Amino acid sequence: MSIFGTRPEAIKMAPLVRELALRPEFESLCCVTAQHRQMLDSVLEIFHLRPDYDLNIMEPNQTLSTITSKCLMGLEGVMSQAKPDLVLVHGDTSTTFAGALAAFYQKIPVGHVEAGLRTWDRYSPFPEEMNRRLVGEIAELHFCPTASNRENLRRQGVENGAFVTGNTVIDALRTTVSKEYRFTTKLLNELDYTARKVVLVTCHRRENYGKPMASIMTALRRLADDFPETELVYPVHLSPVVQEAAAQYLSGHPRIHLIPPLDAEEMHNLMARCYLVMTDSGGLQEEAPALGKPVLVLRQETERPEAIAAGTARLAGTDEETVYAMGAVLLRGGDGYTSMARAVNPYGDGQACRRIADAIAWKFGLSHRMPEEFAP
Ligand code: UD1
Ligand code: UDP
């Protein structure tokens, strides 16, 4: 049983749910908590997923406690009815933690997809770092995107059941991006991606709420002011906190386009055509390098150091002057830009879902073949 609830979990679990459904040795069930409602439904539609269970828990301005307790209560009923042999959770959200805990309460083994990412700072990202550490304790199977993720698990004392598979987001990306793609969003079809510098922005993390978000957004507005050839496209997350900040700091500018969240196909194809990505999102940090786009990470730290090591991403932090200065270097073009604009694939080769399914089959004695590991 695959359990997920937010947009990124859904995008990254969709190809795995599909892979499991295609394999005769498994019966694949799918349960969504709908921690996100609209943003989840958009992914379900794009990837043609029909959940077997939907807890529909989302509330406006929900707190961490409400999400966790509603998921836990709902999942208790679902799991006692369906009695799965294995529960799969993804990443580090409240749904992830509650899904793993609910399975543990019923002594159902847990497989953790996107395991082993760490900053080693318990409050950043918050609450994700603690969610994933706790799930690391509960899970019996750990599907690590990279070898360094598995090293992190070892440091936490997890020695067994870890497989290096690549990140399933790269599998997803292979099904969404195409050169011929035509956007359904009018603005995105009208933008001139050759003559203009289209900067794709997202910003939503809880630890950036308040001052850091205000500083980031002020820097973005200054970049738009000072570089007249830029078009800043920001699909704004539906969190009321983020909506309010974006309206306050970024609205009313002719070259800053605040638009509703995009569906995954629109988003991935926009990323494939843009000039630069500025983001605090985890998923975007993984996708942009595969598409050859430089990334400025709008955070103090990252659990995804691989793209930084490869030279295609840089940590810009959340200080206004630094974000502005680093953005300016890239917008000026030249070597500062071209040295970062290279396609690299440190996060996966599009085969993660096959490896995960193979590892599950092997673990349950349904196959004698352990999957080969992902190596970039
Ligand atoms: C959650 C995850 C975060 C992940 C992010 C991806 C936790 C604690 N956080 O954060 O790790 O990076 O999702 O986007 O699990 N809302 C809607 N409609 C939607 C989605 C959200 O209206 O489709 C609004 C609601 O008012 C909701 C609020 O956004 O209460 C916040 O959603 P929530 O899931 O609590 O937090 P995120 O910041 O989205
Ligand atoms: N995404 C999307 N539409 C948007 C913004 C993001 O489809 O308007 C996709 C993005 O391409 C990536 C995932 O959602 O696959 C990342 O989700 P998000 O940034 O919400 O969460 P995070 O990865 O930070 O947990």
Tab-separated table of C-alpha atoms and ligand atoms in Angstrom:
chain	number	residue	atom	x	y	z
A	1	MET	CA	0.000	0.000	0.000
A	2	SER	CA	1.459	3.341	-1.106
A	3	ILE	CA	0.495	6.265	1.115
A	4	PHE	CA	0.974	9.921	0.209
A	5	GLY	CA	-0.723	13.266	0.694
A	6	THR	CA	1.128	16.276	-0.720
A	7	ARG	CA	2.055	17.390	-4.233
A	8	PRO	CA	5.732	16.339	-4.194
A	9	GLU	CA	5.034	12.935	-2.662
A	10	ALA	CA	2.376	12.305	-5.312
A	11	ILE	CA	4.635	13.312	-8.225
A	12	LYS	CA	7.414	11.081	-6.930
A	13	MET	CA	5.182	8.121	-6.007
A	14	ALA	CA	3.089	8.171	-9.200
A	15	PRO	CA	5.636	6.308	-11.355
A	16	LEU	CA	6.197	3.768	-8.567
A	17	VAL	CA	2.482	3.084	-8.131
A	18	ARG	CA	2.329	2.527	-11.876
A	19	GLU	CA	5.343	0.177	-11.826
A	20	LEU	CA	3.906	-1.867	-8.939
A	21	ALA	CA	0.539	-2.135	-10.675
A	22	LEU	CA	2.220	-3.548	-13.788
A	23	ARG	CA	3.943	-6.351	-11.871
A	24	PRO	CA	1.952	-9.572	-11.524
A	25	GLU	CA	3.700	-10.461	-8.240
A	26	PHE	CA	2.137	-7.497	-6.394
A	27	GLU	CA	-1.308	-6.237	-5.587
A	28	SER	CA	-0.854	-2.467	-5.439
A	29	LEU	CA	-3.151	-0.317	-3.302
A	30	CYS	CA	-3.000	3.440	-3.035
A	31	CYS	CA	-4.170	5.565	-0.120
A	32	VAL	CA	-4.062	9.367	-0.161
A	33	THR	CA	-4.413	11.438	2.978
A	34	ALA	CA	-5.044	14.573	0.877
A	35	GLN	CA	-2.914	16.678	3.222
A	36	HIS	CA	-2.990	18.821	0.076
A	37	ARG	CA	-6.319	18.804	-1.713
A	38	GLN	CA	-6.156	20.818	-4.943
A	39	MET	CA	-2.404	20.386	-5.442
A	40	LEU	CA	-2.726	16.615	-4.927
A	41	ASP	CA	-5.741	16.261	-7.215
A	42	SER	CA	-3.846	17.985	-10.009
A	43	VAL	CA	-1.128	15.296	-9.782
A	44	LEU	CA	-3.641	12.438	-9.589
A	45	GLU	CA	-5.221	13.728	-12.788
A	46	ILE	CA	-1.982	14.189	-14.743
A	47	PHE	CA	-0.701	10.718	-13.839
A	48	HIS	CA	-4.133	9.028	-14.102
A	49	LEU	CA	-4.025	7.713	-10.537
A	50	ARG	CA	-7.198	6.523	-8.844
A	51	PRO	CA	-6.646	6.072	-5.105
A	52	ASP	CA	-8.354	3.170	-3.349
A	53	TYR	CA	-8.674	5.264	-0.184
A	54	ASP	CA	-8.913	9.035	0.294
A	55	LEU	CA	-8.871	10.465	3.834
A	56	ASN	CA	-9.566	14.026	2.635
A	57	ILE	CA	-7.989	15.584	5.740
A	58	MET	CA	-6.909	19.036	4.501
A	59	GLU	CA	-8.029	22.171	6.364
A	60	PRO	CA	-7.104	25.780	5.575
A	61	ASN	CA	-4.135	26.876	7.715
A	62	GLN	CA	-3.782	23.380	9.175
A	63	THR	CA	-1.301	22.818	12.001
A	64	LEU	CA	1.259	20.037	12.204
A	65	SER	CA	-0.699	18.392	15.027
A	66	THR	CA	-3.976	18.371	13.130
A	67	ILE	CA	-2.398	16.867	10.024
A	68	THR	CA	-0.569	14.179	11.985
A	69	SER	CA	-3.497	13.211	14.206
A	70	LYS	CA	-6.056	13.160	11.390
A	71	CYS	CA	-3.753	11.011	9.248
A	72	LEU	CA	-3.038	8.637	12.114
A	73	MET	CA	-6.716	8.156	12.970
A	74	GLY	CA	-7.763	7.717	9.340
A	75	LEU	CA	-4.936	5.338	8.491
A	76	GLU	CA	-5.724	3.086	11.434
A	77	GLY	CA	-9.088	2.252	9.855
A	78	VAL	CA	-7.674	1.877	6.345
A	79	MET	CA	-4.841	-0.418	7.406
A	80	SER	CA	-6.976	-2.645	9.604
A	81	GLN	CA	-9.385	-3.103	6.721
A	82	ALA	CA	-6.860	-3.584	3.887
A	83	LYS	CA	-4.171	-5.411	5.907
A	84	PRO	CA	-1.298	-4.682	3.500
A	85	ASP	CA	1.908	-6.748	3.656
A	86	LEU	CA	4.009	-3.623	3.147
A	87	VAL	CA	3.351	0.099	3.489
A	88	LEU	CA	5.325	2.531	1.328
A	89	VAL	CA	5.731	6.147	2.379
A	90	HIS	CA	7.696	8.906	0.691
A	91	GLY	CA	10.059	11.613	1.892
A	92	ASP	CA	9.507	13.719	4.961
A	93	THR	CA	6.064	15.273	5.257
A	94	SER	CA	3.579	14.911	8.109
A	95	THR	CA	1.744	12.317	5.986
A	96	THR	CA	5.009	10.381	5.678
A	97	PHE	CA	5.607	10.271	9.410
A	98	ALA	CA	1.981	9.478	10.295
A	99	GLY	CA	1.863	6.780	7.584
A	100	ALA	CA	4.960	5.056	8.946
A	101	LEU	CA	3.767	5.312	12.558
A	102	ALA	CA	0.278	4.002	11.733
A	103	ALA	CA	1.847	0.992	9.980
A	104	PHE	CA	4.200	0.391	12.900
A	105	TYR	CA	1.252	0.356	15.321
A	106	GLN	CA	-0.147	-2.551	13.308
A	107	LYS	CA	3.259	-4.233	12.916
A	108	ILE	CA	3.170	-3.780	9.154
A	109	PRO	CA	6.657	-3.366	7.622
A	110	VAL	CA	7.414	0.022	6.132
A	111	GLY	CA	9.400	0.887	3.017
A	112	HIS	CA	10.716	4.446	2.891
A	113	VAL	CA	11.065	5.950	-0.573
A	114	GLU	CA	13.527	8.869	-0.787
A	115	ALA	CA	15.285	7.730	2.385
A	116	GLY	CA	18.414	9.089	4.018
A	117	LEU	CA	18.295	12.794	3.169
A	118	ARG	CA	19.668	14.794	6.093
A	119	THR	CA	20.856	18.263	7.033
A	120	TRP	CA	21.637	17.097	10.597
A	121	ASP	CA	19.897	20.231	11.871
A	122	ARG	CA	16.750	19.075	13.651
A	123	TYR	CA	14.960	22.399	13.088
A	124	SER	CA	15.840	22.915	9.450
A	125	PRO	CA	13.982	22.030	7.359
A	126	PHE	CA	11.215	22.031	9.933
A	127	PRO	CA	9.574	19.632	10.615
A	128	GLU	CA	10.888	17.562	7.710
A	129	GLU	CA	14.313	16.722	9.167
A	130	MET	CA	12.748	15.086	12.217
A	131	ASN	CA	10.014	13.395	10.172
A	132	ARG	CA	12.567	11.628	7.993
A	133	ARG	CA	14.809	10.660	10.892
A	134	LEU	CA	11.863	9.096	12.722
A	135	VAL	CA	10.738	7.275	9.591
A	136	GLY	CA	14.320	6.054	9.216
A	137	GLU	CA	13.959	4.380	12.620
A	138	ILE	CA	10.611	2.787	11.764
A	139	ALA	CA	11.269	1.603	8.200
A	140	GLU	CA	12.686	-1.825	7.341
A	141	LEU	CA	13.357	-0.994	3.704
A	142	HIS	CA	15.089	2.249	2.779
A	143	PHE	CA	15.170	3.348	-0.859
A	144	CYS	CA	17.965	5.905	-0.993
A	145	PRO	CA	18.293	8.147	-4.052
A	146	THR	CA	22.088	8.401	-3.724
A	147	ALA	CA	25.012	6.632	-2.057
A	148	SER	CA	25.541	9.568	0.304
A	149	ASN	CA	21.925	9.211	1.462
A	150	ARG	CA	22.739	5.632	2.472
A	151	GLU	CA	25.817	6.887	4.320
A	152	ASN	CA	23.552	9.229	6.287
A	153	LEU	CA	21.405	6.268	7.341
A	154	ARG	CA	24.516	4.404	8.493
A	155	ARG	CA	25.451	7.417	10.588
A	156	GLN	CA	22.012	7.107	12.197
A	157	GLY	CA	22.714	3.442	12.930
A	158	VAL	CA	20.663	1.945	10.085
A	159	GLU	CA	22.802	-0.876	8.673
A	160	ASN	CA	20.326	-3.132	6.874
A	161	GLY	CA	17.667	-2.889	4.199
A	162	ALA	CA	19.061	0.177	2.401
A	163	PHE	CA	19.157	0.199	-1.425
A	164	VAL	CA	20.591	2.955	-3.639
A	165	THR	CA	17.976	3.372	-6.344
A	166	GLY	CA	18.068	6.945	-7.709
A	167	ASN	CA	15.211	9.333	-7.128
A	168	THR	CA	11.822	8.462	-8.626
A	169	VAL	CA	11.378	12.127	-9.586
A	170	ILE	CA	13.700	11.528	-12.539
A	171	ASP	CA	11.426	8.654	-13.631
A	172	ALA	CA	8.484	11.094	-13.452
A	173	LEU	CA	10.335	13.776	-15.388
A	174	ARG	CA	10.907	11.387	-18.281
A	175	THR	CA	7.158	11.068	-18.765
A	176	THR	CA	6.308	14.781	-18.634
A	177	VAL	CA	8.948	16.758	-20.546
A	178	SER	CA	8.906	17.042	-24.326
A	179	LYS	CA	10.237	19.581	-26.833
A	180	GLU	CA	6.890	19.702	-28.628
A	181	TYR	CA	4.872	20.335	-25.458
A	182	ARG	CA	2.318	23.177	-25.733
A	183	PHE	CA	1.352	24.861	-22.485
A	184	THR	CA	-2.264	25.180	-21.460
A	185	THR	CA	-1.425	28.309	-19.410
A	186	LYS	CA	-1.667	31.266	-21.832
A	187	LEU	CA	1.217	33.223	-20.293
A	188	LEU	CA	3.603	30.283	-20.661
A	189	ASN	CA	2.861	29.941	-24.377
A	190	GLU	CA	3.339	33.660	-24.917
A	191	LEU	CA	6.719	34.032	-23.176
A	192	ASP	CA	9.719	34.298	-25.495
A	193	TYR	CA	12.166	31.876	-23.898
A	194	THR	CA	14.991	32.824	-26.281
A	195	ALA	CA	14.871	36.614	-26.188
A	196	ARG	CA	13.900	36.936	-22.500
A	197	LYS	CA	15.507	35.516	-19.355
A	198	VAL	CA	12.696	33.567	-17.734
A	199	VAL	CA	13.381	32.971	-14.045
A	200	LEU	CA	11.287	30.266	-12.432
A	201	VAL	CA	10.693	30.945	-8.738
A	202	THR	CA	9.082	28.934	-5.958
A	203	CYS	CA	9.226	29.528	-2.228
A	204	HIS	CA	7.097	27.839	0.409
A	205	ARG	CA	9.113	26.321	3.266
A	206	ARG	CA	7.850	26.774	6.796
A	207	GLU	CA	11.288	27.789	8.144
A	208	ASN	CA	11.290	30.629	5.576
A	209	TYR	CA	7.951	32.046	6.799
A	210	GLY	CA	8.257	35.648	8.033
A	211	LYS	CA	11.538	37.536	7.756
A	212	PRO	CA	13.472	35.133	5.471
A	213	MET	CA	10.613	35.034	2.960
A	214	ALA	CA	10.279	38.825	3.050
A	215	SER	CA	14.029	39.213	2.374
A	216	ILE	CA	13.995	36.673	-0.460
A	217	MET	CA	11.021	38.342	-2.112
A	218	THR	CA	12.480	41.825	-1.762
A	219	ALA	CA	15.654	40.577	-3.460
A	220	LEU	CA	13.602	39.016	-6.271
A	221	ARG	CA	11.772	42.274	-6.887
A	222	ARG	CA	15.051	44.191	-7.027
A	223	LEU	CA	16.391	41.689	-9.578
A	224	ALA	CA	13.287	42.192	-11.726
A	225	ASP	CA	13.733	45.979	-11.461
A	226	ASP	CA	17.424	45.987	-12.332
A	227	PHE	CA	17.400	43.386	-15.146
A	228	PRO	CA	14.796	44.543	-17.687
A	229	GLU	CA	15.227	41.445	-19.888
A	230	THR	CA	13.978	39.121	-17.107
A	231	GLU	CA	10.508	37.686	-16.689
A	232	LEU	CA	9.975	36.187	-13.258
A	233	VAL	CA	7.399	33.405	-13.186
A	234	TYR	CA	6.256	32.363	-9.722
A	235	PRO	CA	3.504	29.735	-9.363
A	236	VAL	CA	2.465	30.583	-5.812
A	237	HIS	CA	1.892	27.737	-3.345
A	238	LEU	CA	-1.654	27.697	-1.913
A	239	SER	CA	-0.500	28.121	1.697
A	240	PRO	CA	-2.219	31.305	2.935
A	241	VAL	CA	1.067	32.462	4.510
A	242	VAL	CA	2.859	32.231	1.174
A	243	GLN	CA	-0.024	33.769	-0.770
A	244	GLU	CA	-0.017	36.769	1.537
A	245	ALA	CA	3.751	37.302	1.354
A	246	ALA	CA	3.823	37.010	-2.456
A	247	ALA	CA	0.969	39.502	-2.784
A	248	GLN	CA	2.660	41.911	-0.374
A	249	TYR	CA	6.166	41.874	-1.847
A	250	LEU	CA	5.826	40.834	-5.475
A	251	SER	CA	2.470	41.972	-6.863
A	252	GLY	CA	1.938	44.877	-9.268
A	253	HIS	CA	5.208	44.450	-11.180
A	254	PRO	CA	4.918	44.188	-14.987
A	255	ARG	CA	7.574	41.448	-15.247
A	256	ILE	CA	6.741	39.433	-12.144
A	257	HIS	CA	4.050	36.896	-12.954
A	258	LEU	CA	2.339	35.515	-9.865
A	259	ILE	CA	0.304	32.581	-11.121
A	260	PRO	CA	-1.618	29.697	-9.490
A	261	PRO	CA	0.247	26.415	-8.896
A	262	LEU	CA	0.975	24.644	-12.167
A	263	ASP	CA	0.248	21.017	-12.855
A	264	ALA	CA	3.342	18.833	-13.064
A	265	GLU	CA	3.456	18.728	-16.876
A	266	GLU	CA	3.270	22.505	-17.148
A	267	MET	CA	5.848	22.919	-14.405
A	268	HIS	CA	8.367	20.439	-15.772
A	269	ASN	CA	8.149	21.843	-19.291
A	270	LEU	CA	8.473	25.393	-17.988
A	271	MET	CA	11.589	24.322	-16.114
A	272	ALA	CA	12.973	22.736	-19.289
A	273	ARG	CA	12.650	26.077	-21.120
A	274	CYS	CA	13.494	28.645	-18.435
A	275	TYR	CA	16.834	30.417	-17.944
A	276	LEU	CA	17.293	29.985	-14.204
A	277	VAL	CA	15.546	28.444	-11.187
A	278	MET	CA	15.434	30.183	-7.801
A	279	THR	CA	13.736	28.005	-5.200
A	280	ASP	CA	13.528	26.614	-1.687
A	281	SER	CA	11.770	23.486	-2.996
A	282	GLY	CA	13.335	20.064	-2.617
A	283	GLY	CA	11.880	18.632	-5.815
A	284	LEU	CA	12.991	21.538	-7.989
A	285	GLN	CA	16.567	21.134	-6.751
A	286	GLU	CA	16.504	17.596	-8.141
A	287	GLU	CA	14.696	18.284	-11.399
A	288	ALA	CA	16.523	21.408	-12.602
A	289	PRO	CA	20.008	19.809	-12.863
A	290	ALA	CA	18.576	16.995	-14.982
A	291	LEU	CA	17.215	19.677	-17.320
A	292	GLY	CA	20.484	21.635	-17.425
A	293	LYS	CA	19.164	24.628	-15.463
A	294	PRO	CA	21.205	26.435	-12.801
A	295	VAL	CA	19.572	26.573	-9.379
A	296	LEU	CA	19.938	29.125	-6.620
A	297	VAL	CA	18.732	27.454	-3.426
A	298	LEU	CA	16.848	29.932	-1.231
A	299	ARG	CA	17.728	28.231	2.047
A	300	GLN	CA	20.482	28.214	4.666
A	301	GLU	CA	21.297	24.545	4.065
A	302	THR	CA	20.276	21.689	1.845
A	303	GLU	CA	19.898	17.935	2.216
A	304	ARG	CA	20.626	17.710	-1.505
A	305	PRO	CA	24.353	18.519	-1.758
A	306	GLU	CA	24.907	16.471	-4.927
A	307	ALA	CA	23.972	19.237	-7.386
A	308	ILE	CA	26.099	21.728	-5.464
A	309	ALA	CA	29.052	19.341	-5.714
A	310	ALA	CA	28.355	18.975	-9.443
A	311	GLY	CA	28.469	22.788	-9.776
A	312	THR	CA	24.920	23.307	-11.089
A	313	ALA	CA	23.326	24.537	-7.850
A	314	ARG	CA	24.439	27.107	-5.263
A	315	LEU	CA	23.231	27.864	-1.788
A	316	ALA	CA	22.031	31.474	-1.837
A	317	GLY	CA	20.637	31.552	1.706
A	318	THR	CA	17.827	33.915	2.652
A	319	ASP	CA	19.671	37.186	3.170
A	320	GLU	CA	18.422	39.906	0.792
A	321	GLU	CA	21.847	41.160	-0.330
A	322	THR	CA	23.254	37.685	-0.953
A	323	VAL	CA	20.210	36.459	-2.874
A	324	TYR	CA	20.300	39.635	-4.958
A	325	ALA	CA	24.049	39.389	-5.612
A	326	MET	CA	23.966	35.717	-6.586
A	327	GLY	CA	20.921	36.243	-8.799
A	328	ALA	CA	22.632	39.218	-10.464
A	329	VAL	CA	25.735	37.165	-11.334
A	330	LEU	CA	23.605	34.632	-13.194
A	331	LEU	CA	21.401	37.220	-14.880
A	332	ARG	CA	24.471	38.974	-16.275
A	333	GLY	CA	25.193	35.759	-18.215
A	334	GLY	CA	28.715	34.929	-19.404
A	335	ASP	CA	30.874	32.317	-17.697
A	336	GLY	CA	29.112	32.787	-14.367
A	337	TYR	CA	26.034	31.387	-16.051
A	338	THR	CA	27.357	28.880	-18.586
A	339	SER	CA	29.540	27.087	-16.035
A	340	MET	CA	26.356	26.233	-14.084
A	341	ALA	CA	24.049	25.495	-17.015
A	342	ARG	CA	25.002	21.884	-17.648
A	343	ALA	CA	22.773	18.831	-17.560
A	344	VAL	CA	23.908	16.478	-14.797
A	345	ASN	CA	22.094	13.541	-13.270
A	346	PRO	CA	23.295	13.045	-9.709
A	347	TYR	CA	19.779	12.140	-8.538
A	348	GLY	CA	18.754	9.366	-10.878
A	349	ASP	CA	18.686	7.725	-14.289
A	350	GLY	CA	14.950	7.145	-14.649
A	351	GLN	CA	15.168	3.536	-13.363
A	352	ALA	CA	14.450	4.122	-9.672
A	353	CYS	CA	10.952	2.610	-9.688
A	354	ARG	CA	12.127	-0.600	-11.350
A	355	ARG	CA	14.899	-0.933	-8.762
A	356	ILE	CA	12.499	-0.297	-5.880
A	357	ALA	CA	10.009	-2.875	-7.173
A	358	ASP	CA	12.877	-5.360	-7.709
A	359	ALA	CA	14.140	-4.774	-4.176
A	360	ILE	CA	10.666	-5.369	-2.714
A	361	ALA	CA	10.259	-8.571	-4.724
A	362	TRP	CA	13.681	-9.741	-3.557
A	363	LYS	CA	12.967	-8.898	0.078
A	364	PHE	CA	9.681	-10.843	0.008
A	365	GLY	CA	11.287	-13.855	-1.676
A	366	LEU	CA	9.418	-13.289	-4.959
A	367	SER	CA	12.637	-12.971	-6.911
A	368	HIS	CA	16.245	-14.115	-6.486
A	369	ARG	CA	17.682	-11.002	-8.096
A	370	MET	CA	18.757	-8.067	-5.990
A	371	PRO	CA	18.616	-4.869	-8.072
A	372	GLU	CA	21.847	-3.272	-9.222
A	373	GLU	CA	22.563	0.074	-7.562
A	374	PHE	CA	22.152	3.476	-9.135
A	375	ALA	CA	25.492	5.153	-9.788
A	376	PRO	CA	25.600	8.553	-11.498
B	1	UD1	C1	3.877	20.444	3.013
B	1	UD1	C2	5.005	19.646	3.671
B	1	UD1	C3	6.358	20.097	3.093
B	1	UD1	C4	6.366	20.046	1.586
B	1	UD1	C5	5.188	20.820	1.037
B	1	UD1	C6	5.126	20.632	-0.453
B	1	UD1	C7	4.607	19.044	6.026
B	1	UD1	C8	4.735	19.449	7.418
B	1	UD1	N1	5.030	19.935	5.095
B	1	UD1	O1	4.040	21.797	3.406
B	1	UD1	O2	7.359	19.222	3.583
B	1	UD1	O3	7.558	20.634	1.124
B	1	UD1	O4	3.968	20.303	1.603
B	1	UD1	O5	4.339	21.600	-1.080
B	1	UD1	O6	4.121	17.986	5.752
B	1	UD1	N2	-3.276	24.368	0.766
B	1	UD1	C9	-4.413	24.428	0.004
B	1	UD1	N3	-4.551	23.541	-1.015
B	1	UD1	C10	-3.614	22.628	-1.336
B	1	UD1	C11	-2.446	22.581	-0.568
B	1	UD1	C12	-2.285	23.446	0.487
B	1	UD1	O7	-5.287	25.241	0.252
B	1	UD1	O8	-3.796	21.862	-2.292
B	1	UD1	C13	-3.114	25.327	1.883
B	1	UD1	C14	-4.000	24.960	3.085
B	1	UD1	O9	-4.449	26.164	3.679
B	1	UD1	C15	-3.026	24.229	4.012
B	1	UD1	C16	-1.751	25.036	3.743
B	1	UD1	O10	-1.770	25.281	2.351
B	1	UD1	O11	-3.454	24.287	5.349
B	1	UD1	C17	-0.453	24.384	4.144
B	1	UD1	O12	-0.379	23.041	3.711
B	1	UD1	P1	0.532	21.989	4.543
B	1	UD1	O13	0.457	20.663	3.887
B	1	UD1	O14	0.151	22.066	5.961
B	1	UD1	O15	1.971	22.600	4.462
B	1	UD1	P2	2.927	22.891	3.226
B	1	UD1	O16	3.598	24.181	3.500
B	1	UD1	O17	2.181	22.711	1.983
B	2	UDP	N1	5.527	21.617	-8.797
B	2	UDP	C1	4.423	21.672	-9.636
B	2	UDP	N2	3.743	22.854	-9.733
B	2	UDP	C2	4.102	23.965	-9.055
B	2	UDP	C3	5.228	23.882	-8.187
B	2	UDP	C4	5.908	22.693	-8.078
B	2	UDP	O1	4.081	20.695	-10.283
B	2	UDP	O2	3.442	24.993	-9.217
B	2	UDP	C5	6.248	20.338	-8.680
B	2	UDP	C6	7.747	20.406	-8.893
B	2	UDP	O3	8.089	20.300	-10.257
B	2	UDP	C7	8.219	19.228	-8.066
B	2	UDP	C8	7.271	19.212	-6.903
B	2	UDP	O4	6.093	19.887	-7.358
B	2	UDP	O5	8.060	18.005	-8.783
B	2	UDP	C9	7.878	19.929	-5.739
B	2	UDP	O6	6.895	20.217	-4.815
B	2	UDP	P1	7.045	21.343	-3.722
B	2	UDP	O7	8.004	22.375	-4.175
B	2	UDP	O8	5.665	21.766	-3.366
B	2	UDP	O9	7.602	20.535	-2.467
B	2	UDP	P2	9.058	20.082	-1.983
B	2	UDP	O10	9.727	19.371	-3.089
B	2	UDP	O11	9.785	21.308	-1.542
B	2	UDP	O12	8.770	19.207	-0.814
